[in-house]
PDB file of C-alpha atoms and ligand atoms in Angstrom:
ATOM      1  CA  MET A   1       0.000   0.000   0.000  1.00  0.00           C
ATOM      2  CA  LEU A   2       0.924   3.715  -0.030  1.00  0.00           C
ATOM      3  CA  THR A   3       3.186   3.741  -3.074  1.00  0.00           C
ATOM      4  CA  SER A   4       4.842   1.224  -5.294  1.00  0.00           C
ATOM      5  CA  CYS A   5       8.602   0.750  -5.232  1.00  0.00           C
ATOM      6  CA  CYS A   6      10.978   3.518  -6.243  1.00  0.00           C
ATOM      7  CA  MET A   7       9.104   6.330  -4.576  1.00  0.00           C
ATOM      8  CA  GLU A   8      10.100   9.769  -5.852  1.00  0.00           C
ATOM      9  CA  ILE A   9      11.596  11.921  -3.066  1.00  0.00           C
ATOM     10  CA  ILE A  10      11.637  15.701  -3.380  1.00  0.00           C
ATOM     11  CA  SER A  11      14.793  17.248  -1.896  1.00  0.00           C
ATOM     12  CA  ASN A  12      14.686  20.523   0.044  1.00  0.00           C
ATOM     13  CA  PHE A  13      11.125  19.776   1.047  1.00  0.00           C
ATOM     14  CA  ILE A  14      10.029  18.993   4.603  1.00  0.00           C
ATOM     15  CA  VAL A  15       6.542  18.210   5.906  1.00  0.00           C
ATOM     16  CA  PHE A  16       5.092  18.666   9.390  1.00  0.00           C
ATOM     17  CA  GLU A  17       2.457  16.109  10.336  1.00  0.00           C
ATOM     18  CA  GLY A  18       0.463  15.370  13.464  1.00  0.00           C
ATOM     19  CA  GLY A  19      -2.946  15.226  15.045  1.00  0.00           C
ATOM     20  CA  ASP A  20      -5.001  18.373  15.524  1.00  0.00           C
ATOM     21  CA  GLY A  21      -3.534  20.563  18.262  1.00  0.00           C
ATOM     22  CA  SER A  22      -0.061  19.012  17.922  1.00  0.00           C
ATOM     23  CA  GLY A  23       1.559  22.416  17.308  1.00  0.00           C
ATOM     24  CA  THR A  24       2.647  22.081  13.665  1.00  0.00           C
ATOM     25  CA  THR A  25       1.518  25.626  12.793  1.00  0.00           C
ATOM     26  CA  THR A  26       3.404  27.165  15.731  1.00  0.00           C
ATOM     27  CA  GLN A  27       6.503  25.170  14.845  1.00  0.00           C
ATOM     28  CA  LEU A  28       6.388  26.230  11.212  1.00  0.00           C
ATOM     29  CA  SER A  29       6.454  29.856  12.285  1.00  0.00           C
ATOM     30  CA  LEU A  30       9.301  29.192  14.772  1.00  0.00           C
ATOM     31  CA  LEU A  31      11.278  27.531  11.976  1.00  0.00           C
ATOM     32  CA  GLY A  32      10.674  30.665   9.901  1.00  0.00           C
ATOM     33  CA  GLU A  33      12.360  32.704  12.674  1.00  0.00           C
ATOM     34  CA  ARG A  34      15.537  30.608  12.338  1.00  0.00           C
ATOM     35  CA  PHE A  35      15.566  31.172   8.587  1.00  0.00           C
ATOM     36  CA  LYS A  36      15.458  34.954   9.118  1.00  0.00           C
ATOM     37  CA  LYS A  37      18.910  34.575  10.677  1.00  0.00           C
ATOM     38  CA  ILE A  38      20.457  32.503   7.903  1.00  0.00           C
ATOM     39  CA  LYS A  39      18.656  34.216   4.966  1.00  0.00           C
ATOM     40  CA  GLU A  40      19.629  31.610   2.364  1.00  0.00           C
ATOM     41  CA  PRO A  41      18.125  29.373   1.104  1.00  0.00           C
ATOM     42  CA  PHE A  42      14.907  31.349   1.162  1.00  0.00           C
ATOM     43  CA  PHE A  43      12.247  29.750   3.291  1.00  0.00           C
ATOM     44  CA  TYR A  44       8.868  29.010   1.749  1.00  0.00           C
ATOM     45  CA  PRO A  45       6.360  27.954   4.425  1.00  0.00           C
ATOM     46  CA  THR A  46       3.094  26.566   3.145  1.00  0.00           C
ATOM     47  CA  PHE A  47       0.120  24.501   4.304  1.00  0.00           C
ATOM     48  CA  GLU A  48      -2.758  22.186   3.417  1.00  0.00           C
ATOM     49  CA  PRO A  49      -5.625  22.616   2.968  1.00  0.00           C
ATOM     50  CA  THR A  50      -4.275  25.525   0.918  1.00  0.00           C
ATOM     51  CA  GLY A  51      -5.663  29.044   0.645  1.00  0.00           C
ATOM     52  CA  GLY A  52      -6.613  28.332  -3.009  1.00  0.00           C
ATOM     53  CA  GLN A  53     -10.137  27.816  -4.345  1.00  0.00           C
ATOM     54  CA  ILE A  54     -10.229  24.071  -3.629  1.00  0.00           C
ATOM     55  CA  GLY A  55      -8.748  24.629  -0.175  1.00  0.00           C
ATOM     56  CA  LYS A  56     -11.520  27.137   0.562  1.00  0.00           C
ATOM     57  CA  ILE A  57     -14.212  24.565  -0.228  1.00  0.00           C
ATOM     58  CA  ILE A  58     -12.415  22.116   2.079  1.00  0.00           C
ATOM     59  CA  ARG A  59     -12.287  24.690   4.907  1.00  0.00           C
ATOM     60  CA  SER A  60     -16.053  25.267   4.554  1.00  0.00           C
ATOM     61  CA  ALA A  61     -16.619  21.530   4.855  1.00  0.00           C
ATOM     62  CA  LEU A  62     -14.333  21.324   7.913  1.00  0.00           C
ATOM     63  CA  LYS A  63     -16.285  24.147   9.557  1.00  0.00           C
ATOM     64  CA  LYS A  64     -19.487  22.243   8.701  1.00  0.00           C
ATOM     65  CA  GLU A  65     -20.797  25.199   6.643  1.00  0.00           C
ATOM     66  CA  ILE A  66     -21.329  22.796   3.744  1.00  0.00           C
ATOM     67  CA  THR A  67     -21.866  19.045   3.800  1.00  0.00           C
ATOM     68  CA  VAL A  68     -19.851  16.768   1.532  1.00  0.00           C
ATOM     69  CA  LYS A  69     -19.492  13.015   1.567  1.00  0.00           C
ATOM     70  CA  PRO A  70     -16.240  11.621   3.050  1.00  0.00           C
ATOM     71  CA  ASP A  71     -15.101  10.286  -0.336  1.00  0.00           C
ATOM     72  CA  THR A  72     -15.787  13.687  -1.937  1.00  0.00           C
ATOM     73  CA  LEU A  73     -13.638  15.287   0.764  1.00  0.00           C
ATOM     74  CA  ALA A  74     -10.851  12.774   0.041  1.00  0.00           C
ATOM     75  CA  MET A  75     -10.957  13.767  -3.633  1.00  0.00           C
ATOM     76  CA  LEU A  76     -10.958  17.474  -2.756  1.00  0.00           C
ATOM     77  CA  PHE A  77      -7.865  17.065  -0.548  1.00  0.00           C
ATOM     78  CA  ALA A  78      -6.072  15.226  -3.378  1.00  0.00           C
ATOM     79  CA  SER A  79      -7.064  17.901  -5.931  1.00  0.00           C
ATOM     80  CA  ASP A  80      -5.918  20.664  -3.599  1.00  0.00           C
ATOM     81  CA  ARG A  81      -2.615  18.818  -3.136  1.00  0.00           C
ATOM     82  CA  ASN A  82      -2.059  18.453  -6.865  1.00  0.00           C
ATOM     83  CA  GLU A  83      -2.365  22.224  -7.326  1.00  0.00           C
ATOM     84  CA  HIS A  84      -0.226  22.791  -4.234  1.00  0.00           C
ATOM     85  CA  LEU A  85       2.533  20.567  -5.577  1.00  0.00           C
ATOM     86  CA  ASN A  86       2.373  21.065  -9.326  1.00  0.00           C
ATOM     87  CA  GLY A  87       0.561  24.400  -9.759  1.00  0.00           C
ATOM     88  CA  GLU A  88       2.166  27.511 -11.241  1.00  0.00           C
ATOM     89  CA  ASN A  89       3.604  28.774  -7.943  1.00  0.00           C
ATOM     90  CA  GLY A  90       3.447  25.426  -6.225  1.00  0.00           C
ATOM     91  CA  ILE A  91       5.983  23.466  -4.196  1.00  0.00           C
ATOM     92  CA  ARG A  92       7.938  22.169  -7.205  1.00  0.00           C
ATOM     93  CA  ALA A  93       8.126  25.661  -8.726  1.00  0.00           C
ATOM     94  CA  GLN A  94       9.425  27.129  -5.441  1.00  0.00           C
ATOM     95  CA  ILE A  95      12.049  24.405  -5.082  1.00  0.00           C
ATOM     96  CA  ASN A  96      13.151  24.972  -8.672  1.00  0.00           C
ATOM     97  CA  LYS A  97      13.696  28.630  -7.733  1.00  0.00           C
ATOM     98  CA  GLY A  98      16.009  27.521  -4.903  1.00  0.00           C
ATOM     99  CA  ALA A  99      13.598  27.610  -1.948  1.00  0.00           C
ATOM    100  CA  PHE A 100      13.548  25.371   1.075  1.00  0.00           C
ATOM    101  CA  VAL A 101       9.870  24.412   1.367  1.00  0.00           C
ATOM    102  CA  ALA A 102       8.133  23.381   4.593  1.00  0.00           C
ATOM    103  CA  SER A 103       4.491  22.302   4.457  1.00  0.00           C
ATOM    104  CA  ASP A 104       2.088  22.044   7.361  1.00  0.00           C
ATOM    105  CA  ARG A 105       0.458  18.701   6.327  1.00  0.00           C
ATOM    106  CA  TYR A 106       0.680  16.679   3.109  1.00  0.00           C
ATOM    107  CA  VAL A 107       0.012  13.095   1.919  1.00  0.00           C
ATOM    108  CA  LEU A 108       0.144  11.387   5.333  1.00  0.00           C
ATOM    109  CA  SER A 109      -2.729  13.593   6.574  1.00  0.00           C
ATOM    110  CA  SER A 110      -4.997  12.198   3.863  1.00  0.00           C
ATOM    111  CA  LEU A 111      -3.860   8.625   4.414  1.00  0.00           C
ATOM    112  CA  VAL A 112      -4.596   8.999   8.123  1.00  0.00           C
ATOM    113  CA  TYR A 113      -7.750  11.153   8.285  1.00  0.00           C
ATOM    114  CA  GLN A 114      -9.464  10.002   5.075  1.00  0.00           C
ATOM    115  CA  GLY A 115      -8.212   6.461   5.747  1.00  0.00           C
ATOM    116  CA  ILE A 116     -10.204   6.530   8.998  1.00  0.00           C
ATOM    117  CA  GLU A 117     -13.228   8.102   7.312  1.00  0.00           C
ATOM    118  CA  CYS A 118     -13.373   6.180   4.014  1.00  0.00           C
ATOM    119  CA  GLY A 119     -11.149   3.125   4.476  1.00  0.00           C
ATOM    120  CA  ASP A 120      -7.621   2.966   3.066  1.00  0.00           C
ATOM    121  CA  GLU A 121      -8.291   2.102  -0.567  1.00  0.00           C
ATOM    122  CA  LEU A 122      -9.508   5.463  -1.885  1.00  0.00           C
ATOM    123  CA  PRO A 123      -6.935   7.747  -0.170  1.00  0.00           C
ATOM    124  CA  VAL A 124      -4.108   5.347  -1.083  1.00  0.00           C
ATOM    125  CA  PHE A 125      -5.228   5.393  -4.719  1.00  0.00           C
ATOM    126  CA  LEU A 126      -5.715   9.190  -4.805  1.00  0.00           C
ATOM    127  CA  ASN A 127      -2.309   9.873  -3.253  1.00  0.00           C
ATOM    128  CA  SER A 128      -0.232   7.212  -4.954  1.00  0.00           C
ATOM    129  CA  ARG A 129       1.310   9.596  -7.486  1.00  0.00           C
ATOM    130  CA  PHE A 130       2.504  12.208  -5.015  1.00  0.00           C
ATOM    131  CA  PRO A 131       6.220  12.066  -4.191  1.00  0.00           C
ATOM    132  CA  ALA A 132       7.500  11.971  -0.619  1.00  0.00           C
ATOM    133  CA  PRO A 133       9.314  14.926   0.958  1.00  0.00           C
ATOM    134  CA  GLU A 134      12.988  14.672   1.929  1.00  0.00           C
ATOM    135  CA  ILE A 135      11.865  14.404   5.574  1.00  0.00           C
ATOM    136  CA  THR A 136       8.514  14.153   7.332  1.00  0.00           C
ATOM    137  CA  LEU A 137       8.437  15.296  10.959  1.00  0.00           C
ATOM    138  CA  PHE A 138       5.642  13.705  12.981  1.00  0.00           C
ATOM    139  CA  PHE A 139       4.682  15.778  16.020  1.00  0.00           C
ATOM    140  CA  ASP A 140       3.661  13.160  18.528  1.00  0.00           C
ATOM    141  CA  LEU A 141       1.429  14.175  21.380  1.00  0.00           C
ATOM    142  CA  SER A 142      -1.142  12.509  23.607  1.00  0.00           C
ATOM    143  CA  PRO A 143      -4.605  13.185  22.125  1.00  0.00           C
ATOM    144  CA  GLN A 144      -5.870  14.152  25.597  1.00  0.00           C
ATOM    145  CA  ILE A 145      -3.331  16.991  25.827  1.00  0.00           C
ATOM    146  CA  ALA A 146      -3.985  18.035  22.214  1.00  0.00           C
ATOM    147  CA  VAL A 147      -7.747  18.256  22.795  1.00  0.00           C
ATOM    148  CA  GLU A 148      -7.206  20.271  26.024  1.00  0.00           C
ATOM    149  CA  ARG A 149      -4.978  22.678  24.069  1.00  0.00           C
ATOM    150  CA  MET A 150      -7.650  23.078  21.379  1.00  0.00           C
ATOM    151  CA  ASN A 151     -10.396  23.597  23.973  1.00  0.00           C
ATOM    152  CA  ARG A 152      -8.368  26.438  25.529  1.00  0.00           C
ATOM    153  CA  ARG A 153      -7.684  27.961  22.104  1.00  0.00           C
ATOM    154  CA  TYR A 154     -11.360  27.873  21.102  1.00  0.00           C
ATOM    155  CA  LYS A 155     -12.504  29.262  24.456  1.00  0.00           C
ATOM    156  CA  ASN A 156     -10.138  32.225  24.082  1.00  0.00           C
ATOM    157  CA  ALA A 157     -11.158  32.820  20.460  1.00  0.00           C
ATOM    158  CA  GLY A 158     -14.877  32.241  21.109  1.00  0.00           C
ATOM    159  CA  SER A 159     -15.045  29.806  18.140  1.00  0.00           C
ATOM    160  CA  SER A 160     -16.132  26.186  17.895  1.00  0.00           C
ATOM    161  CA  HIS A 161     -14.593  22.837  17.001  1.00  0.00           C
ATOM    162  CA  GLU A 162     -14.069  21.724  13.421  1.00  0.00           C
ATOM    163  CA  MET A 163     -14.729  18.276  12.017  1.00  0.00           C
ATOM    164  CA  PHE A 164     -12.204  15.646  13.310  1.00  0.00           C
ATOM    165  CA  GLU A 165     -11.340  17.492  16.536  1.00  0.00           C
ATOM    166  CA  ASP A 166     -12.993  15.278  19.160  1.00  0.00           C
ATOM    167  CA  LEU A 167     -10.980  13.042  21.449  1.00  0.00           C
ATOM    168  CA  ASP A 168     -12.202   9.662  20.139  1.00  0.00           C
ATOM    169  CA  PHE A 169     -11.261  10.599  16.584  1.00  0.00           C
ATOM    170  CA  GLN A 170      -7.877  11.983  17.658  1.00  0.00           C
ATOM    171  CA  VAL A 171      -7.051   8.722  19.459  1.00  0.00           C
ATOM    172  CA  LYS A 172      -7.608   6.897  16.148  1.00  0.00           C
ATOM    173  CA  VAL A 173      -5.546   9.544  14.319  1.00  0.00           C
ATOM    174  CA  ARG A 174      -2.503   8.991  16.533  1.00  0.00           C
ATOM    175  CA  GLU A 175      -2.711   5.211  16.205  1.00  0.00           C
ATOM    176  CA  LYS A 176      -3.033   5.423  12.431  1.00  0.00           C
ATOM    177  CA  TYR A 177      -0.085   7.816  12.088  1.00  0.00           C
ATOM    178  CA  HIS A 178       2.087   5.368  14.026  1.00  0.00           C
ATOM    179  CA  SER A 179       1.103   2.392  11.884  1.00  0.00           C
ATOM    180  CA  LEU A 180       1.409   4.287   8.587  1.00  0.00           C
ATOM    181  CA  ILE A 181       4.800   5.760   9.490  1.00  0.00           C
ATOM    182  CA  GLU A 182       6.226   2.241   9.607  1.00  0.00           C
ATOM    183  CA  ILE A 183       4.869   1.481   6.131  1.00  0.00           C
ATOM    184  CA  TYR A 184       5.973   4.856   4.739  1.00  0.00           C
ATOM    185  CA  ARG A 185       9.504   4.244   6.063  1.00  0.00           C
ATOM    186  CA  SER A 186       9.599   0.761   4.569  1.00  0.00           C
ATOM    187  CA  LYS A 187       8.945   2.372   1.167  1.00  0.00           C
ATOM    188  CA  GLY A 188      12.004   4.614   1.548  1.00  0.00           C
ATOM    189  CA  ALA A 189      10.515   7.756   3.118  1.00  0.00           C
ATOM    190  CA  ARG A 190      12.389   9.374   6.012  1.00  0.00           C
ATOM    191  CA  VAL A 191      10.147  10.107   8.993  1.00  0.00           C
ATOM    192  CA  GLU A 192      11.356  11.553  12.302  1.00  0.00           C
ATOM    193  CA  ILE A 193       9.195  11.520  15.399  1.00  0.00           C
ATOM    194  CA  ILE A 194       9.227  14.723  17.449  1.00  0.00           C
ATOM    195  CA  ASP A 195       8.172  14.788  21.100  1.00  0.00           C
ATOM    196  CA  ALA A 196       5.505  17.507  20.866  1.00  0.00           C
ATOM    197  CA  GLU A 197       4.600  17.369  24.567  1.00  0.00           C
ATOM    198  CA  LYS A 198       7.618  19.546  25.391  1.00  0.00           C
ATOM    199  CA  LYS A 199       7.520  23.360  25.520  1.00  0.00           C
ATOM    200  CA  PRO A 200       7.374  25.083  22.089  1.00  0.00           C
ATOM    201  CA  ALA A 201      10.991  26.344  22.330  1.00  0.00           C
ATOM    202  CA  GLU A 202      12.253  22.834  23.140  1.00  0.00           C
ATOM    203  CA  VAL A 203      10.221  21.339  20.302  1.00  0.00           C
ATOM    204  CA  ALA A 204      11.680  24.013  17.990  1.00  0.00           C
ATOM    205  CA  ASP A 205      15.192  22.910  19.048  1.00  0.00           C
ATOM    206  CA  GLN A 206      14.373  19.297  18.148  1.00  0.00           C
ATOM    207  CA  VAL A 207      13.116  20.478  14.740  1.00  0.00           C
ATOM    208  CA  TRP A 208      16.202  22.598  14.110  1.00  0.00           C
ATOM    209  CA  SER A 209      18.584  19.788  15.091  1.00  0.00           C
ATOM    210  CA  ILE A 210      17.123  17.805  12.175  1.00  0.00           C
ATOM    211  CA  VAL A 211      16.594  20.624   9.654  1.00  0.00           C
ATOM    212  CA  SER A 212      20.075  22.083  10.163  1.00  0.00           C
ATOM    213  CA  GLN A 213      21.588  18.741   9.125  1.00  0.00           C
ATOM    214  CA  MET A 214      19.767  18.690   5.775  1.00  0.00           C
ATOM    215  CA  PRO A 215      22.315  19.158   2.962  1.00  0.00           C
ATOM    216  CA  ILE A 216      20.861  22.406   1.604  1.00  0.00           C
ATOM    217  CA  ILE A 217      21.042  24.037   5.066  1.00  0.00           C
ATOM    218  CA  ASN A 218      24.166  22.324   6.353  1.00  0.00           C
ATOM    219  CA  THR A 219      26.240  23.395   3.336  1.00  0.00           C
ATOM    220  CA  LYS A 220      25.150  26.996   3.836  1.00  0.00           C
ATOM    221  CA  LEU A 221      25.867  26.946   7.600  1.00  0.00           C
ATOM    222  CA  ASN A 222      29.353  25.503   7.032  1.00  0.00           C
ATOM    223  CA  ALA A 223      30.111  28.056   4.303  1.00  0.00           C
ATOM    224  CA  ASP A 224      29.174  30.883   6.715  1.00  0.00           C
ATOM    225  CA  LYS A 225      31.542  29.656   9.453  1.00  0.00           C
TER     226      LYS A 225
HETATM  227  P1  TYD B 301      -5.105  22.165   9.802  1.00  0.00           P
HETATM  228  O1  TYD B 301      -5.231  23.400   8.988  1.00  0.00           O
HETATM  229  O2  TYD B 301      -3.753  21.621  10.051  1.00  0.00           O
HETATM  230  O3  TYD B 301      -5.831  22.358  11.188  1.00  0.00           O
HETATM  231  P2  TYD B 301      -6.004  23.768  11.946  1.00  0.00           P
HETATM  232  O4  TYD B 301      -7.141  24.456  11.229  1.00  0.00           O
HETATM  233  O5  TYD B 301      -6.346  23.317  13.338  1.00  0.00           O
HETATM  234  O6  TYD B 301      -4.684  24.481  11.847  1.00  0.00           O
HETATM  235  O7  TYD B 301      -5.946  21.020   9.107  1.00  0.00           O
HETATM  236  C1  TYD B 301      -7.310  21.103   9.019  1.00  0.00           C
HETATM  237  C2  TYD B 301      -7.922  19.745   9.190  1.00  0.00           C
HETATM  238  O8  TYD B 301      -7.902  19.046   7.950  1.00  0.00           O
HETATM  239  C3  TYD B 301      -7.274  18.833  10.218  1.00  0.00           C
HETATM  240  O9  TYD B 301      -8.299  18.290  11.034  1.00  0.00           O
HETATM  241  C4  TYD B 301      -6.663  17.731   9.391  1.00  0.00           C
HETATM  242  C5  TYD B 301      -7.544  17.696   8.176  1.00  0.00           C
HETATM  243  N1  TYD B 301      -6.903  17.170   6.949  1.00  0.00           N
HETATM  244  C6  TYD B 301      -7.392  16.003   6.385  1.00  0.00           C
HETATM  245  O10 TYD B 301      -8.345  15.399   6.896  1.00  0.00           O
HETATM  246  N2  TYD B 301      -6.813  15.519   5.245  1.00  0.00           N
HETATM  247  C7  TYD B 301      -5.783  16.156   4.646  1.00  0.00           C
HETATM  248  O11 TYD B 301      -5.278  15.676   3.598  1.00  0.00           O
HETATM  249  C8  TYD B 301      -5.291  17.378   5.219  1.00  0.00           C
HETATM  250  C9  TYD B 301      -4.169  18.114   4.568  1.00  0.00           C
HETATM  251  C10 TYD B 301      -5.878  17.844   6.380  1.00  0.00           C
END
């Protein structure tokens, strides 16, 4: 499952994955702070669902403003991803311009969330042509803590929960990430597990210890010494 042999890997591309409330968005912005100090390569942070037209439909479905069937949602996520990756200013285009791209969510999110919702067959099929990033970082956190974090965030913002954000679902999400990571690795993808229960600054240090060793960054850091 997942992909056939000889999976394409895109260099200079990293993906942050995790359950809801695992801190991927915060960590992407903290990684951006480190890049301000090194300037090159230029940092291109991005996310899924995207801010494009397909991503907007997805966000409406997640907020329960519109109702779509789970398999329709799986197809929307895959369509959004295709534009995100291959579109005019997409991930490939940015990398070709010399960027270091970091995406908040990518293929594994669909395999996990839509896998739970629709069964594995459809999301595996829809995502089989997408290449893997150079590294995937999985932000691992107990679902209980993640849901408490989200409850606090929503209380402060006065907003309500989106689809997928209840504890029972998040318990399944964590289990499925762990089982899929093993399969993804066996196909040649590199996945690192980050302890996301630590304080944000400590989590950011774990992220940087991995990112700073990636060839595109490491070469630059050594040249600056
Ligand atoms: P995200 O934007 O990371 O959450 P937040 O709005 O809390 O920052 O993702 C939105 C939701 O979409 C999240 O519950 C995960 C889900 N999702 C999928 O179900 N499949 C996918 O392929 C992707 C990218 C996200």
